[in-house]
Amino acid sequence: MSASSPANIIIAYLGPPSSYTHQATVDSFRAPKYTLRDELSIRDVFDAVQSSSASFGVVPFENSSNGAVLHTLDLLIDREEAFPDIHICGEVFMDVQHCLLGYVSQSFSSDNKDLQSSGSSGSATPTSSIPFPKEPRSKPMTDLRHVKRIYSHPQAFGQCEAFLSTYLKGVERHEVSSTSKAATIVAEDRDKSGAEAAISSRLAADVHHLAVLAKGVQDVEDNTTRFLIIQRGPVCHDIQNLLPEKFQMTNGFRLKKKALIAFNIDHGTQGALANALLVFKKHSLNLTSINSRPSRIRPWHYIFLVEVEGEREFDDPDLLHLALQELDTVTEGNKWLGCWVDRFGVNAGQ
Ligand SMILES: O=C(O)C(=O)C[C@]1(C(=O)O)C=C[C@@H](O)C=C1
């Protein structure tokens, strides 16, 4: 059966199961209409969609406290031209509450009434570069002296700095492809000595039979990750009808829409970047973010990614066409990466 047959719409997502991407995907693409397939890396999700072995893919894009997922940006700008047909067709916002998962140590559990004996005062140590470190929001629920290695996705480490630098200072960190992969590794710790722990989700604790050693370990209470839905081909393509209704562009005439565009400019021309940005202003496309990634062609030369939002402009292809034509005249090259219905303020599942 082909990936886009109505009875079998395959959605590839960054796994293994119980990753945050999985949770965002389950909430948006419900069985039996959709079949979810986990992939080991964000690149594998792009590959699955580009090769049409999946109709859609779900990947993390940015976090409200730690910023862009660089790996996703790099795959979108596609320096190697491996993903020429990938377009964004939707977004999902999800609240992310991290936990520290592992094992409760038998040797330390008897004296865990006093958690300060975990070797920490509960305050982060000031250093010359960070004289006033952020206080962690939560305390461990058990002694952590047995933890020698922590596994997680780099984004999750970035979101939990205060807790880690207070209660697990100097403990080796291992970056892996997702938080659920981290939980899988810890669950495989054969002697259950508790030397390994993962920053992962509450769901991953249940799936992998791990103990929750601390809850809500991210630096900020309101910690939201935005995920992108990707498809093969431009958004006007028939494949849009296979998406859940809330993501379909035609569903919301006059709904706010967003788009992502990548471009490069002649860095030697004065005002080149400003001129490119002015095109969006002129065409009433409100710029909401700008990211840059090294071009890897010349040092200190960047590819820019801008996100724009608008209403009428997206419902009239001629208006967009005009804006892009004008962008052609002030950039050295640009790539339309898709447009989608704005879901800001709407949680996954709604
Ligand atoms: O590792 C996961 O569980 C993911 O889905 C990836 C990811 C990310 O890359 O941002 C998703 C949400 C959290 O912000 C941390 C990690």
XYZ file of C-alpha atoms and ligand atoms in Angstrom:
366
model
C 0.000 0.000 0.000
C 1.417 3.448 -0.835
C 2.232 5.899 1.974
C -0.635 8.173 0.948
C -3.411 5.612 0.552
C -6.328 6.987 2.649
C -6.512 3.845 4.782
C -2.864 3.966 5.664
C -1.511 7.464 6.103
C 1.945 7.025 7.557
C 3.360 9.653 9.876
C 7.096 9.465 10.589
C 8.244 11.085 13.832
C 11.398 11.455 15.922
C 11.297 8.443 18.259
C 11.686 6.056 19.908
C 8.112 5.980 21.302
C 7.538 8.243 24.332
C 9.688 11.085 22.933
C 8.016 14.484 23.170
C 7.725 14.431 19.386
C 5.820 11.158 19.724
C 3.442 12.709 22.242
C 2.833 15.691 19.956
C 2.240 13.311 17.024
C -0.203 11.045 18.883
C -2.187 14.071 19.971
C -2.497 15.336 16.403
C -2.744 12.202 14.240
C -5.245 9.775 15.690
C -5.617 6.055 14.874
C -7.105 4.333 12.949
C -6.787 6.926 10.181
C -3.067 7.410 10.780
C -0.257 4.910 11.330
C 2.663 6.345 13.302
C 6.220 5.200 12.590
C 9.160 6.136 14.796
C 12.503 7.140 13.299
C 15.819 7.296 15.090
C 16.830 10.798 14.003
C 15.354 14.026 12.630
C 17.214 13.328 9.372
C 15.493 9.936 9.126
C 12.117 11.724 9.368
C 13.130 14.036 6.500
C 14.335 10.997 4.501
C 11.053 9.161 5.048
C 9.019 12.115 3.736
C 11.354 12.943 0.845
C 11.281 9.308 -0.332
C 7.471 9.142 0.153
C 7.727 6.207 2.523
C 5.715 8.440 4.882
C 3.071 11.024 3.934
C 3.988 13.425 6.729
C 6.757 13.832 9.272
C 6.837 15.488 12.690
C 10.052 17.101 13.962
C 10.927 19.474 16.826
C 11.555 23.058 15.692
C 12.040 25.354 18.663
C 11.610 25.633 22.401
C 10.286 28.672 24.227
C 13.206 28.769 26.678
C 16.106 27.277 24.720
C 15.501 28.432 21.144
C 15.812 26.715 17.780
C 16.552 23.040 17.176
C 19.610 23.609 14.991
C 19.526 20.184 13.421
C 16.036 20.856 12.050
C 17.102 24.284 10.723
C 20.068 22.671 8.940
C 17.883 20.034 7.310
C 15.409 22.707 6.193
C 18.063 24.872 4.549
C 19.322 21.647 2.973
C 22.871 22.603 1.955
C 23.418 19.169 0.331
C 20.163 19.377 -1.652
C 19.037 16.053 -0.230
C 15.516 17.274 0.584
C 14.423 19.494 -2.324
C 10.711 18.663 -1.925
C 10.277 19.054 1.815
C 7.718 21.700 2.800
C 6.275 22.623 6.163
C 2.502 22.194 6.333
C 1.648 22.498 10.013
C 2.779 23.242 13.545
C 1.981 21.788 16.969
C 2.711 23.396 20.351
C 3.226 21.193 23.385
C 3.922 21.886 27.036
C 7.169 20.131 28.048
C 7.748 19.159 31.692
C 11.011 17.254 32.101
C 11.768 14.610 34.748
C 14.999 13.017 35.895
C 14.530 9.266 35.427
C 16.675 6.408 36.733
C 16.915 4.103 39.712
C 16.681 4.782 43.432
C 20.005 3.663 44.882
C 19.719 0.968 47.554
C 22.906 2.183 49.270
C 21.711 5.772 49.681
C 17.957 5.289 50.006
C 18.014 4.789 53.805
C 19.437 8.272 54.455
C 17.360 10.063 51.835
C 15.254 11.931 54.388
C 17.837 14.653 54.172
C 18.117 15.391 50.491
C 20.761 18.008 51.098
C 23.099 15.037 51.629
C 22.956 14.529 47.838
C 26.082 16.653 47.940
C 24.360 19.943 47.170
C 23.176 22.902 49.185
C 20.247 23.297 46.771
C 21.788 26.511 45.404
C 23.755 26.748 42.189
C 27.420 27.718 42.722
C 28.243 31.259 41.502
C 31.171 31.418 39.056
C 32.924 34.399 37.454
C 30.984 33.896 34.216
C 27.620 33.317 36.014
C 27.806 35.360 39.255
C 24.048 35.043 39.952
C 23.053 31.563 38.800
C 19.380 30.767 38.327
C 17.843 28.817 41.214
C 16.377 25.419 40.259
C 12.564 25.184 40.343
C 12.443 21.725 41.861
C 14.319 19.461 44.262
C 15.284 15.830 43.758
C 12.851 13.363 45.348
C 15.697 11.036 46.322
C 19.446 11.064 46.886
C 21.365 11.485 43.620
C 24.906 10.631 44.752
C 24.881 7.389 42.767
C 24.221 9.174 39.435
C 27.442 9.274 37.395
C 26.150 9.778 33.841
C 23.111 11.631 32.467
C 21.671 11.068 29.010
C 19.377 13.383 27.071
C 18.733 15.362 23.925
C 20.879 18.550 23.768
C 17.709 20.693 23.788
C 16.566 19.097 27.046
C 19.981 19.698 28.674
C 19.697 23.337 27.638
C 16.259 23.599 29.251
C 17.348 22.091 32.607
C 20.592 23.977 33.309
C 19.695 25.275 36.788
C 18.702 21.844 38.136
C 21.697 20.093 36.570
C 24.260 22.635 37.704
C 22.847 22.562 41.242
C 22.157 18.897 41.942
C 24.272 17.106 39.336
C 27.213 19.448 38.951
C 30.177 17.840 37.209
C 28.241 14.684 36.303
C 29.094 13.479 32.776
C 26.469 14.457 30.175
C 25.814 12.315 27.110
C 23.874 13.842 24.226
C 21.628 11.403 22.381
C 19.087 11.674 19.558
C 16.003 12.123 21.764
C 14.877 12.098 25.382
C 13.151 8.731 24.876
C 16.374 7.287 23.453
C 18.018 8.479 26.695
C 15.390 6.624 28.750
C 15.957 3.486 26.635
C 19.705 3.597 27.365
C 19.146 4.003 31.099
C 16.596 1.169 31.119
C 19.267 -1.080 29.583
C 21.638 -0.385 32.499
C 21.878 -4.069 33.373
C 23.090 -4.012 36.961
C 20.540 -1.294 37.870
C 23.278 0.358 39.931
C 21.660 3.691 39.244
C 24.835 5.201 37.793
C 22.863 6.280 34.718
C 19.945 8.682 34.583
C 17.978 10.421 31.827
C 16.241 13.748 31.397
C 13.045 12.581 29.784
C 9.266 12.615 30.142
C 6.882 11.194 32.727
C 5.495 8.938 29.975
C 8.996 7.551 29.291
C 9.275 6.577 32.995
C 6.132 4.433 32.640
C 7.118 2.953 29.285
C 10.651 2.019 30.440
C 9.821 1.160 34.068
C 12.149 3.816 35.448
C 11.801 5.691 38.729
C 11.078 9.422 38.671
C 13.971 10.922 40.685
C 12.826 14.537 40.187
C 9.885 16.237 38.478
C 9.596 19.544 36.629
C 13.380 19.969 36.346
C 13.236 22.483 33.472
C 14.335 26.052 34.283
C 10.986 27.687 33.547
C 7.452 26.597 34.377
C 6.040 27.623 31.012
C 8.253 25.469 28.783
C 6.758 24.902 25.367
C 8.175 23.171 22.304
C 6.930 23.829 18.805
C 6.967 20.914 16.354
C 6.651 21.144 12.574
C 4.687 18.860 10.296
C 6.447 18.321 6.980
C 5.196 16.921 3.698
C 6.597 16.227 0.242
C 5.670 18.891 -2.286
C 4.141 22.330 -1.994
C 1.284 22.959 0.387
C -1.402 23.477 -2.283
C -0.887 19.842 -3.322
C -3.768 17.324 -2.865
C -1.918 15.711 -0.008
C -3.224 18.548 2.233
C -6.595 16.775 2.337
C -4.949 13.910 4.163
C -4.070 16.143 7.113
C -6.417 16.430 10.113
C -8.864 19.248 9.336
C -7.405 21.695 11.856
C -4.146 21.852 9.840
C -5.696 22.254 6.394
C -5.031 25.642 4.809
C -8.381 25.677 3.025
C -10.164 25.082 6.308
C -9.385 28.530 7.549
C -9.917 31.247 4.985
C -8.898 34.416 6.878
C -7.158 32.401 9.580
C -3.702 33.649 10.426
C -1.055 31.773 8.432
C 2.705 31.535 8.718
C 5.500 30.765 6.274
C 9.224 30.051 6.418
C 11.627 31.297 3.768
C 15.388 30.753 3.554
C 17.620 33.115 1.601
C 21.224 34.140 1.147
C 22.562 37.537 0.261
C 25.755 39.110 -0.966
C 27.412 39.865 2.370
C 29.653 42.438 0.685
C 26.778 44.689 -0.429
C 25.840 47.345 2.082
C 22.228 47.017 3.239
C 21.679 43.658 1.495
C 20.049 42.053 4.538
C 17.948 45.140 5.300
C 16.754 45.239 1.666
C 15.635 41.620 1.826
C 13.712 42.226 5.048
C 12.046 45.328 3.600
C 10.375 43.188 0.929
C 8.342 41.452 3.637
C 7.317 44.760 5.174
C 6.270 46.114 1.801
C 4.014 43.095 1.195
C 2.420 43.223 4.689
C 4.111 40.026 5.781
C 4.881 40.467 9.454
C 8.355 39.127 10.336
C 8.179 37.082 13.539
C 11.612 35.456 13.711
C 14.960 35.387 12.012
C 17.572 32.654 12.388
C 20.886 32.263 10.647
C 23.063 29.242 9.937
C 26.606 29.177 8.510
C 26.530 28.657 4.741
C 29.549 26.282 4.957
C 30.626 27.674 1.576
C 32.575 30.615 2.944
C 33.468 31.302 6.593
C 31.267 33.966 8.275
C 28.762 33.738 5.472
C 25.211 32.899 6.533
C 21.916 31.558 5.261
C 18.972 33.361 6.863
C 15.628 31.812 7.734
C 12.735 34.163 8.288
C 9.292 33.341 9.539
C 6.462 35.601 8.452
C 2.789 35.768 9.241
C -0.151 37.303 7.467
C -3.777 36.719 6.548
C -4.972 37.891 3.143
C -1.502 37.470 1.622
C -1.628 33.686 2.020
C -5.090 33.300 0.552
C -4.094 35.071 -2.644
C -1.233 33.231 -4.411
C -0.642 36.271 -6.659
C 0.219 38.474 -3.690
C 2.754 35.947 -2.421
C 4.154 35.457 -5.885
C 4.812 39.188 -6.165
C 6.634 39.249 -2.826
C 8.813 36.305 -3.809
C 9.598 37.810 -7.216
C 10.797 40.922 -5.466
C 12.850 38.863 -3.022
C 14.594 37.310 -6.029
C 15.910 40.726 -7.027
C 17.561 41.482 -3.662
C 18.872 38.015 -2.651
C 21.433 35.651 -4.140
C 18.909 32.827 -3.828
C 15.875 31.941 -1.772
C 13.764 28.925 -0.937
C 10.106 28.837 0.016
C 9.826 26.268 2.817
C 6.055 26.132 3.080
C 3.148 27.805 4.798
C 0.712 26.596 7.396
C -2.116 27.577 9.731
C -0.953 29.445 12.850
C -1.628 27.234 15.912
C -0.046 29.483 18.538
C -2.034 29.333 21.756
C -3.649 26.025 20.799
C -2.219 22.954 22.539
C -1.484 19.636 20.834
C -4.640 17.554 20.688
C -7.014 20.532 20.469
O 13.866 14.291 22.625
C 12.640 14.359 22.470
O 11.825 13.754 23.173
C 12.184 15.226 21.398
O 11.078 15.065 20.951
C 13.108 16.335 20.941
C 12.990 17.608 21.749
C 13.664 18.797 20.976
O 14.515 18.567 20.130
O 13.328 19.936 21.300
C 11.562 17.926 21.883
C 11.062 18.550 22.972
C 11.938 19.002 24.075
O 12.141 20.381 23.837
C 13.263 18.322 24.071
C 13.658 17.556 23.033
